[in-house]
Coordinates of C-alpha atoms in Angstrom, one line a residue:
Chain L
X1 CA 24.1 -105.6 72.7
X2 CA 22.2 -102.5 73.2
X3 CA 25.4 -100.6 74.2
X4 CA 26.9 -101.7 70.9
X5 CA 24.0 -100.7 68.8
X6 CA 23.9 -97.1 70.2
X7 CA 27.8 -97.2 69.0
X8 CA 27.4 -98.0 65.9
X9 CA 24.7 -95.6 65.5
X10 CA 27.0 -92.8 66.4
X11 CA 29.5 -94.1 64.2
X12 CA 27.6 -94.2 61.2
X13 CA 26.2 -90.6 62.3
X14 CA 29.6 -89.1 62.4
X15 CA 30.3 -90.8 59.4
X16 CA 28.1 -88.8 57.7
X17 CA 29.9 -85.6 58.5
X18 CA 32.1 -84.2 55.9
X19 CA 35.4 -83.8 57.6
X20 CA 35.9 -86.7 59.3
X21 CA 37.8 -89.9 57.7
X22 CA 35.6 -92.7 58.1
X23 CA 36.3 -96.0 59.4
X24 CA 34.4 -98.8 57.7
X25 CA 35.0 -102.6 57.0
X26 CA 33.6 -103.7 53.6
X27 CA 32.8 -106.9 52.6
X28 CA 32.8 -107.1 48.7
X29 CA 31.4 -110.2 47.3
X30 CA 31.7 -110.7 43.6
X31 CA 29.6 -112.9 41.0
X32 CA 29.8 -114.3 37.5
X33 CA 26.3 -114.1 36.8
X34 CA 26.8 -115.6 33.3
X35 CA 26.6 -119.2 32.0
X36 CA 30.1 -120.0 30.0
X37 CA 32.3 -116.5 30.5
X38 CA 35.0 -116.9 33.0
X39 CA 36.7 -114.1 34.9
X40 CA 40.1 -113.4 35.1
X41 CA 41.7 -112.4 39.0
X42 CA 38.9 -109.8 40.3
X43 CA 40.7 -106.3 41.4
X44 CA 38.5 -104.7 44.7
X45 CA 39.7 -101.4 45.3
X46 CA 38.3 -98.8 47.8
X47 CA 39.8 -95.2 46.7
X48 CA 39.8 -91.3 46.9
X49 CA 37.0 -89.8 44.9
X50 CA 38.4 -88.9 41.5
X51 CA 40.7 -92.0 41.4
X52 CA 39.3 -93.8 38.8
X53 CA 40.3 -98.1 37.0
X54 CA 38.3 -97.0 34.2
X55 CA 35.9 -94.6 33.0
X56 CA 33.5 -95.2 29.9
X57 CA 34.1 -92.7 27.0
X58 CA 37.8 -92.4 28.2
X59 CA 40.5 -94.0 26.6
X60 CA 42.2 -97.1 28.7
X61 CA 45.3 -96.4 30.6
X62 CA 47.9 -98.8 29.8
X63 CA 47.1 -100.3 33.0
X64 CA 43.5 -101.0 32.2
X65 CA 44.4 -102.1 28.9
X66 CA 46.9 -104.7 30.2
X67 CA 44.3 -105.9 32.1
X68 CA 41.4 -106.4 29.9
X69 CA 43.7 -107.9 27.3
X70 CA 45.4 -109.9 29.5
X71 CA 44.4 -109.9 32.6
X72 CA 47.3 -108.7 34.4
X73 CA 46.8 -106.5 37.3
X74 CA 50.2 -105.6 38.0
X75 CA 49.5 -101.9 36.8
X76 CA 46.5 -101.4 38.3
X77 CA 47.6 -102.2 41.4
X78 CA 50.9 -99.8 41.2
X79 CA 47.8 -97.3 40.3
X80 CA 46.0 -98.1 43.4
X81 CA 48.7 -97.9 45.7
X82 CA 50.3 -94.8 44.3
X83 CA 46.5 -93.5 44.8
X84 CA 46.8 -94.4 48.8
X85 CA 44.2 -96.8 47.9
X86 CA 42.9 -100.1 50.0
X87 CA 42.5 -102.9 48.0
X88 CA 42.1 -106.5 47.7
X89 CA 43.9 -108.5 44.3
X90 CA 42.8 -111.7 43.2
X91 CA 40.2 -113.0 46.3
X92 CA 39.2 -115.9 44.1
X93 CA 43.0 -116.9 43.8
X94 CA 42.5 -117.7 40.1
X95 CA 39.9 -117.6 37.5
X96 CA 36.0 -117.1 39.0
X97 CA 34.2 -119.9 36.7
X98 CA 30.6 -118.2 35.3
X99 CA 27.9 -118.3 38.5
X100 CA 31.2 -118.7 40.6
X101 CA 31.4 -116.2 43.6
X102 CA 34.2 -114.5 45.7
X103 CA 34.5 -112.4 49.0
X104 CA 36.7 -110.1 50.5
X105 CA 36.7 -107.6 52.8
X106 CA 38.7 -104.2 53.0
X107 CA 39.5 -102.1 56.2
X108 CA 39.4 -98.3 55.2
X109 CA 40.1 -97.2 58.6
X110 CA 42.1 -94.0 58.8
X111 CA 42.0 -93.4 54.9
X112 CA 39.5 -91.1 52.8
X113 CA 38.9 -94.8 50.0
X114 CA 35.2 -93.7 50.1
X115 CA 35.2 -94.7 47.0
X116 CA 35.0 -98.2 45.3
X117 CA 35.7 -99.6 42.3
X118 CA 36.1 -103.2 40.7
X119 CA 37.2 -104.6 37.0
X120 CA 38.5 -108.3 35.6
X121 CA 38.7 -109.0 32.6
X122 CA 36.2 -111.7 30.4
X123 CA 37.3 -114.7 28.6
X124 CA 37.7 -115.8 26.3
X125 CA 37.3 -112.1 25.0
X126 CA 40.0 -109.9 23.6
X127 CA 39.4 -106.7 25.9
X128 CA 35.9 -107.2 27.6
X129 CA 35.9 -106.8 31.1
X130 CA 33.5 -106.3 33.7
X131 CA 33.8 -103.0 35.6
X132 CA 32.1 -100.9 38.3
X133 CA 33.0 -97.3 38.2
X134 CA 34.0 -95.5 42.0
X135 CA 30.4 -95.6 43.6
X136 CA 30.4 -93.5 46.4
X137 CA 30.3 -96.1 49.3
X138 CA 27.8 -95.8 51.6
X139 CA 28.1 -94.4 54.7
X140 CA 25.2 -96.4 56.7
X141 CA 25.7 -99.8 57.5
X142 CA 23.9 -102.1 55.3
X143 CA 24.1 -104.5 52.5
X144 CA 24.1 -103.0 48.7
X145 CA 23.8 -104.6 45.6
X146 CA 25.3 -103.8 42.4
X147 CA 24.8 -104.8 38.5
X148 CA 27.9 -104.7 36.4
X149 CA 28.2 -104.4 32.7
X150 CA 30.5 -105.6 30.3
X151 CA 32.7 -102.9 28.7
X152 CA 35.3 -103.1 26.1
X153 CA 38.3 -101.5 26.7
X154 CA 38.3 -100.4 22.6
X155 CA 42.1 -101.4 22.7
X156 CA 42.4 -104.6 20.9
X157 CA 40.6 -105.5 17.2
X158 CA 37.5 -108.3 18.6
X159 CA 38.6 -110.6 15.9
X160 CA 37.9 -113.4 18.2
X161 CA 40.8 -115.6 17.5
X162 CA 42.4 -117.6 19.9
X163 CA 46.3 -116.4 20.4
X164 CA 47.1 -118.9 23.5
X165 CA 49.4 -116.8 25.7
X166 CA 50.8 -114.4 22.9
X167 CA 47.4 -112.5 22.8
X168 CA 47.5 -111.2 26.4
X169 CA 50.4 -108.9 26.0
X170 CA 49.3 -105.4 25.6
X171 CA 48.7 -104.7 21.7
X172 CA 49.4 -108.0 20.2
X173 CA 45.6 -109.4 18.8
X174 CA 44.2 -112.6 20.0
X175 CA 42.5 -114.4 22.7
X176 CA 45.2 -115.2 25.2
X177 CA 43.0 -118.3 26.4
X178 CA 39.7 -119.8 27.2
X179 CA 39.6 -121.8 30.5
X180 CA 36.1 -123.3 29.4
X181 CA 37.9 -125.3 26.9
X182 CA 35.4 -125.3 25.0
X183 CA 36.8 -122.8 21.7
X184 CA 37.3 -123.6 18.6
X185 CA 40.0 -123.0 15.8
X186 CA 40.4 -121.6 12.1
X187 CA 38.7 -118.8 12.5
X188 CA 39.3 -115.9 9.8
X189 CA 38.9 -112.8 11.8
X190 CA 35.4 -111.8 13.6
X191 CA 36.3 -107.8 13.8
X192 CA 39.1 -105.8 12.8
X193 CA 40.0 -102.4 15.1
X194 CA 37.4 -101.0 17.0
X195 CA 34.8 -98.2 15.7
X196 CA 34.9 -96.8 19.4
X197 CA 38.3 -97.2 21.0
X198 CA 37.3 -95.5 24.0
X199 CA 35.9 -97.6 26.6
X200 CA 32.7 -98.3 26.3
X201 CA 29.8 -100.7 26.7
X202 CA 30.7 -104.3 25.0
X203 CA 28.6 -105.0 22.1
X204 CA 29.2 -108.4 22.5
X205 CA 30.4 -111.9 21.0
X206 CA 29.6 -112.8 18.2
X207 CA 30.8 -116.5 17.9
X208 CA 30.0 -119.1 15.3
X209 CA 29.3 -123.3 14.9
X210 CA 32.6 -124.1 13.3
X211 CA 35.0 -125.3 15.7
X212 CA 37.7 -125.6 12.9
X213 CA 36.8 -122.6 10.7
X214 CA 34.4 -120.0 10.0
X215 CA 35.1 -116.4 11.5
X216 CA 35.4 -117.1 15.1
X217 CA 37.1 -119.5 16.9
X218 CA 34.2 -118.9 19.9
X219 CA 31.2 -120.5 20.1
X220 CA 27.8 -118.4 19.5
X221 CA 25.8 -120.9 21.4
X222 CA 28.5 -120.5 24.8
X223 CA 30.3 -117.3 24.6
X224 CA 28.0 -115.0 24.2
X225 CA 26.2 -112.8 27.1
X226 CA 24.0 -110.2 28.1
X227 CA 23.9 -107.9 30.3
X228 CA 24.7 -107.4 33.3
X229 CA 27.6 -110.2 33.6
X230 CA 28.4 -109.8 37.3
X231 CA 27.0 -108.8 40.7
X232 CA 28.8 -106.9 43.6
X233 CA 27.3 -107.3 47.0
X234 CA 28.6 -104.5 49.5
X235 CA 28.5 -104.8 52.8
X236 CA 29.7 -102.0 55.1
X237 CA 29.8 -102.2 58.9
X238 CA 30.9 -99.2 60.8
X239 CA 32.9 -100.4 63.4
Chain K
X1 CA 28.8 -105.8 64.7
X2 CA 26.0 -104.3 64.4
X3 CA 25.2 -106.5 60.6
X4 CA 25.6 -109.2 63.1
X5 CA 23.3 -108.0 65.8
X6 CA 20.6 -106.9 62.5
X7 CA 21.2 -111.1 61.4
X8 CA 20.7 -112.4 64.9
X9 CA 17.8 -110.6 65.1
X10 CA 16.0 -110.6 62.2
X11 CA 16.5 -114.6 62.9
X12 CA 15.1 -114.2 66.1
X13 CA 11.8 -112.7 64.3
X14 CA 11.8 -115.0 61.6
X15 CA 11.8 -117.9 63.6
X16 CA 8.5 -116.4 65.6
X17 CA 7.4 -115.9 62.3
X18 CA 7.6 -119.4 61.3
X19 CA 5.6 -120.6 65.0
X20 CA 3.1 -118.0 64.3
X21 CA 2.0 -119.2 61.0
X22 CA 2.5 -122.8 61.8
X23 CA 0.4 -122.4 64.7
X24 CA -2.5 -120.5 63.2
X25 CA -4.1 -120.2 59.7
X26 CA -7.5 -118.3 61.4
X27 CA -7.5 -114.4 61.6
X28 CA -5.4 -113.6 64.4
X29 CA -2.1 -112.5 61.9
X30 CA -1.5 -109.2 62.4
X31 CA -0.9 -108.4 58.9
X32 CA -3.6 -108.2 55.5
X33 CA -2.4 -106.9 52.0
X34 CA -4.0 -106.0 49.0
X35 CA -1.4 -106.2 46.1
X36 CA -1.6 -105.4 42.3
X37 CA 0.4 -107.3 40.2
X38 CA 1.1 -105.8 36.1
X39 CA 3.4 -108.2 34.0
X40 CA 4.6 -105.9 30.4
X41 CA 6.3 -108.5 28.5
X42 CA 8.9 -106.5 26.4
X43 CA 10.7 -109.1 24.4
X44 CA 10.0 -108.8 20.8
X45 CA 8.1 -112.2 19.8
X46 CA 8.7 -114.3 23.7
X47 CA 5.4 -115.2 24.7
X48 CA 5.8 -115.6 28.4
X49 CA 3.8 -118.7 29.9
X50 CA 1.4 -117.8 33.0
X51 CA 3.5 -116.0 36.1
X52 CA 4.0 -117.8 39.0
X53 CA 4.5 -115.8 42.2
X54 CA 5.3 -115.7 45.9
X55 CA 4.8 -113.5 48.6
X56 CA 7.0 -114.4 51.1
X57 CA 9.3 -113.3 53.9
X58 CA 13.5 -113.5 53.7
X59 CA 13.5 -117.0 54.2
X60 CA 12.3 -118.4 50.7
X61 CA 14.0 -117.7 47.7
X62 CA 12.9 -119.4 44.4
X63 CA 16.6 -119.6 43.0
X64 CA 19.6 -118.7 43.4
X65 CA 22.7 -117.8 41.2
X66 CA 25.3 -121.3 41.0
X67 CA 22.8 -123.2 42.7
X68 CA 20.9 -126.1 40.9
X69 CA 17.1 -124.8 40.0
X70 CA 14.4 -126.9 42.0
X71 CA 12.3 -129.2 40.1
X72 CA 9.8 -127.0 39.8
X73 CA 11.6 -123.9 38.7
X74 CA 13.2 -126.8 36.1
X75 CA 9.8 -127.3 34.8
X76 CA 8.5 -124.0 34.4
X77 CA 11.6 -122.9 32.7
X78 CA 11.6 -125.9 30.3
X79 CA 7.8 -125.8 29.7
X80 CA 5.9 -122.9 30.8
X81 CA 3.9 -125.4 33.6
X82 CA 4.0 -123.2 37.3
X83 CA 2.1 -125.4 39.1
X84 CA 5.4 -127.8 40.6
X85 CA 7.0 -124.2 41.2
X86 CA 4.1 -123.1 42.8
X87 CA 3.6 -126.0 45.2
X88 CA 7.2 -125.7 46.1
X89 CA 6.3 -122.0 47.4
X90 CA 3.0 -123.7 48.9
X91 CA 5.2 -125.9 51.1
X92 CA 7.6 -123.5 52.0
X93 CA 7.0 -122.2 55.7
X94 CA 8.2 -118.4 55.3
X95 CA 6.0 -118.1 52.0
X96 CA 2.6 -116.3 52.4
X97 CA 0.8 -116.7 49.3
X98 CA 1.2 -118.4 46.2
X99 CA -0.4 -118.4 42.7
X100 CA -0.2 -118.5 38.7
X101 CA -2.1 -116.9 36.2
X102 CA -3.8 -118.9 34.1
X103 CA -3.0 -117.1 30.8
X104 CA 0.3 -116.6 29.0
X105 CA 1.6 -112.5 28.7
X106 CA 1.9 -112.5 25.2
X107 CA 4.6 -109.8 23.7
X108 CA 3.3 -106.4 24.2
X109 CA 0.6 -107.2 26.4
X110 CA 0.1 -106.3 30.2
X111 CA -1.5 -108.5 32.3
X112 CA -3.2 -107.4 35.8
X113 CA -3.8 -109.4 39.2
X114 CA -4.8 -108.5 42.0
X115 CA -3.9 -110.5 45.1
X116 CA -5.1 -110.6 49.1
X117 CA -3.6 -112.4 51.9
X118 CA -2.7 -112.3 55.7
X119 CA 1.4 -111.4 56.4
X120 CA 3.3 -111.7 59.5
X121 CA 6.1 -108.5 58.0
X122 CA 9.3 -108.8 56.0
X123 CA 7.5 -109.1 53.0
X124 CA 8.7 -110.2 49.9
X125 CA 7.9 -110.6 46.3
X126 CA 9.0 -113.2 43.8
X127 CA 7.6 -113.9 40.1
X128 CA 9.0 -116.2 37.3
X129 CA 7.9 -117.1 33.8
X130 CA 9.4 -118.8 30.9
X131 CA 10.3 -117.4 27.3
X132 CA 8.6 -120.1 25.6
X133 CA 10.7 -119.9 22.8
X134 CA 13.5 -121.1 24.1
X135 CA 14.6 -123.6 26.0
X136 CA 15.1 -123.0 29.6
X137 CA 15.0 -119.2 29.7
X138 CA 12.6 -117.5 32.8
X139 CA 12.4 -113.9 33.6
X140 CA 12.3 -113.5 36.7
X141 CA 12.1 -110.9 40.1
X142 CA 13.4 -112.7 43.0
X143 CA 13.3 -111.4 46.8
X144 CA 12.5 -108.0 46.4
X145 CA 11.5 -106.1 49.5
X146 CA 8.5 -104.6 49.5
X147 CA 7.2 -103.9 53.1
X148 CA 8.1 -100.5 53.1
X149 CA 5.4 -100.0 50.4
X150 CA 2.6 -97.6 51.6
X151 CA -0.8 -98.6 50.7
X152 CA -1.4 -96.2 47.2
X153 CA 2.3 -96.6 46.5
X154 CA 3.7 -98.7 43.4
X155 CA 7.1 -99.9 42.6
X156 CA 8.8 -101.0 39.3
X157 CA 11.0 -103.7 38.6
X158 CA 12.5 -104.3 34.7
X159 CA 12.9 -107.7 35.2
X160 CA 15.9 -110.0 33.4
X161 CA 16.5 -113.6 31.6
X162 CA 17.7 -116.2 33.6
X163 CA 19.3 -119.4 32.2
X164 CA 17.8 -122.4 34.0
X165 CA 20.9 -124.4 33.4
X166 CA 19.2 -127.3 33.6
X167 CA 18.9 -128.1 29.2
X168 CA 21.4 -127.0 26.8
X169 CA 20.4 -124.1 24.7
X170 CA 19.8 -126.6 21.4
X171 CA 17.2 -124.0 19.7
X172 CA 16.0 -127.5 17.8
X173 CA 12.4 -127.4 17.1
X174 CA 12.0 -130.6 19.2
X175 CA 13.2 -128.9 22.2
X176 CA 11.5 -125.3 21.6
X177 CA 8.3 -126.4 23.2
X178 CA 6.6 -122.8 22.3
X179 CA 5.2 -121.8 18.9
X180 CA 8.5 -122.2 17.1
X181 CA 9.3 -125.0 17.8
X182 CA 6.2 -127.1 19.3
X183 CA 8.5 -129.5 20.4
X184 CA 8.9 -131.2 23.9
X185 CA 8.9 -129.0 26.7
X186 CA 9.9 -130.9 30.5
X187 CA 12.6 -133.3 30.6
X188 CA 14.1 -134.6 33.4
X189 CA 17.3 -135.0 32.1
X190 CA 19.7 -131.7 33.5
X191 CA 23.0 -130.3 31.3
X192 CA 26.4 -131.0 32.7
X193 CA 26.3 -127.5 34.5
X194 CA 23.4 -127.4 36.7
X195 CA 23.1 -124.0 38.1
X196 CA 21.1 -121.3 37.3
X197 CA 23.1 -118.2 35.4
X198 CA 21.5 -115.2 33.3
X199 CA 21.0 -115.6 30.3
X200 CA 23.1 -115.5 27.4
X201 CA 20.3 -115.0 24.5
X202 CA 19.6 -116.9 21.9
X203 CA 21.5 -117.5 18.9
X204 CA 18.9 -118.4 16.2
X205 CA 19.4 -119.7 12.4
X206 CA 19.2 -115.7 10.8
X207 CA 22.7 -115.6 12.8
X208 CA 24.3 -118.9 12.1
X209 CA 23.0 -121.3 13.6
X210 CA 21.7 -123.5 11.4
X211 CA 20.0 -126.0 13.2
X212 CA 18.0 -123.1 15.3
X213 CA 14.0 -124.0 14.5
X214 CA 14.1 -119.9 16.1
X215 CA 15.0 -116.8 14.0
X216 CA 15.7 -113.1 14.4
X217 CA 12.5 -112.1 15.7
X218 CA 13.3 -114.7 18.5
X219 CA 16.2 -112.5 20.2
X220 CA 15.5 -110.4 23.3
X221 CA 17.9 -108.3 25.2
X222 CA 17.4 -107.3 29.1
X223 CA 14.6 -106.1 30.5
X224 CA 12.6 -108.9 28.9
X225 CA 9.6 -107.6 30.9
X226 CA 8.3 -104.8 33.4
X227 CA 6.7 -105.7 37.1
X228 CA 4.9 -103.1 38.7
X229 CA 3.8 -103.6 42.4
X230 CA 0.5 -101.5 43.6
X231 CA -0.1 -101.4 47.6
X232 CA -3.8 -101.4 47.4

């Protein structure tokens, strides 16, 4: 044991130094910290500083935004690879219910993915997503915790109107589902195009109590949050 | 590994923890604290009832993300009473020393309490408090670590809602059991899901809910309050 210790001491020491590619397992545990929005498949990708899923006050890639209007991660995931990025895609192997939580764990040995970053998007929303922006991950062994905000990709109109299927596709409006159930129909049209159609911080839902009319087809008393919406637990062990 | 080796033996320590306060409640601890306590409420027009809080090692948590709340945290966060949650801590083996305040922090206000106790380490600091406008919001500040706070030293924590999950957010004036609503405040009853979330905010009738007894003033957005820990 005591050998051991003294190992992983040095490891973490020479971690520390510039030059040298580190060699870390990560443990990424991911939760919907809120009470009636679900979360489409989670992307957890460890990356090169600079890389970048997102970045507030930048407009979405095409990637992002066929994510966080439909959840697809097919993009971002050609993005993290052709980034020589480590990364784990959908650890939940679906949808993570709200208060629901998922680990995985990424081996960046022999790769400079010092970096992390993780995004899925929020339904039933028309681009919200929930996003941490490449944090430097540490280099000493430990357990971190980070709170996530809800950002709108400022892609799609938030006219909160359920579009079942049809809305996920890049650029056509609509919610492309609510796996709560629990929407309603009729609505006129919350929001038309975004103010800001950079990415920014979500304003939020707005909702209504008419399930058959009214301006929304969400529900103000289930579909609206604060933040944050969701909690990343890092763990890095230096092997 | 070495997370492992930390784990095994931090349990190691807790677990002599556990036998040394068991076995012992004269004043052979090796440990004695003087802690100030300051609870800002931020929100708008929340009162918040009387803070309950814990000092207490890893082992206690007062709730937990997608777990059910306890039946005390249940009736604190439906009606603003501490002393169930508080006697849960009581009970609990790795916490050190327990209380509430006996008056609510009304919005604006900072309220001040000073507390004194004997600790074995590890220590820990939870508080909790409903919005009593609502009806099962808390704020709360749960597990943070605070023995590497130097006596003089202070520490702030902007603390967040919580959703109890244990009554459906109604805003009816029978189940606002604070000013505005003066309706009922614990029930037993629990909604479908159970499990403690943050909080969504509340919707209130200036913003279409009709049946709300709460309005604008009602709404908060996180922080909801400010904690400030003092080493003494």
């Amino acid at each position: 044991m005591k050998t051991s210790r003294i190992a992983a001491s040095a490891l973490a020491m020479s971690a520390l130094l510039p030059l040298t590619a580190s060699a870390q397992d990560l443990s990424v545990t991911v939760t919907n910290l809120t009470h009636g929005i679900y979360f489409t498949p989670v992307l957890v990708a460890a990356h090169e500083d600079g890389t970048h899923l997102f970045q507030q006050g930048q407009a979405a890639s095409a990637s992002l935004q066929a994510m966080a209007e439909g959840g697809s991660l097919a993009g971002l995931v050609t993005d993290v690879i052709n980034a020589n990025g480590t990364y784990s895609e959908n650890p939940a192997m679906g949808m993570l219910a709200p208060t629901a939580s998922t680990t995985t764990t990424l081996n960046t040995d022999g790769t400079s993915n010092t970096y992390l970053s993780v995004v899925a998007m929020m339904l039933p929303t028309n681009d919200g997503f929930i996003g941490l922006d490449s944090i430097a991950i540490p280099t000493e062994a430990g357990t971190y915790t980070f709170l996530l905000n809800a950002y709108d990709a400022g892609t799609e109109a938030n006219d909160e109107l359920l579009n079942p299927g049809a809305g996920g596709a890049p650029g056509v409006a609509g919610i492309p589902g609510a796996p709560g159930g629990d929407t309603g129909t009729g609505g006129t049209g919350a929001a038309g195009a975004d103010s800001n159609t950079m990415v920014h911080i979500h304003r939020g839902a707005l909702g209504d109590t008419n399930a058959t009319g009214g301006t929304s087809d969400l529900d103000s008393r289930i579909h609206r949050w604060l933040n944050p919406v969701a909690k990343v637990v890092l763990t890095v062990s230096n092997p | 590994m070495k997370p492992m080796i930390k784990k095994s033996l931090v349990s190691v320590l807790a677990l002599g923890l556990l036998v040394l306060v068991s076995g012992c409640d004269n004043d052979n601890d090796n440990g004695a604290g003087r802690y100030e306590i300051s609870v800002t409420n931020l929100s708008n027009n929340q009162p918040m009832s009387p803070p309950a809080w814990a000092f207490h090692d890893e082992d206690y948590m007062g709730w937990e993300i997608g777990s059910a709340a306890t039946a005390g945290l249940e009736i604190l966060a439906e009606s603003g009473d501490a002393s169930s949650f508080v006697s849960e801590a009581r009970n609990h083996a790795a916490v050190y020393t327990q209380r509430a305040a006996d008056e609510m922090v009304l919005p604006g206000q900072t309220q001040t309490y000073t507390v004194a106790f004997r600790h074995d380490g590890g220590l820990q600091f939870t508080l909790a408090t409903m919005l009593v406008n609502t009806n099962d919001a808390f704020v709360g500040v749960s597990g943070v670590k605070i023995s590497d706070l130097a006596t003089g030293e202070e520490r702030t924590y902007m603390a967040r809602a919580y959703d109890a999950g244990t009554e459906e957010n109604l805003e009816t004036a029978a189940t606002i059991p604070g000013p505005a609503g003066g309706g009922e405040g614990f029930n037993a009853a629990r909604e479908a899901s159970d499990k403690v979330s943050m909080h969504s905010g509340v919707v209130t009738n200036s913003d279409g809910l009709s049946s709300s007894a709460l309005d604008q003033s009602h709404r908060f957005d996180n922080p909801v309050a400010r904690v400030v820990i003092r080493h003494l």
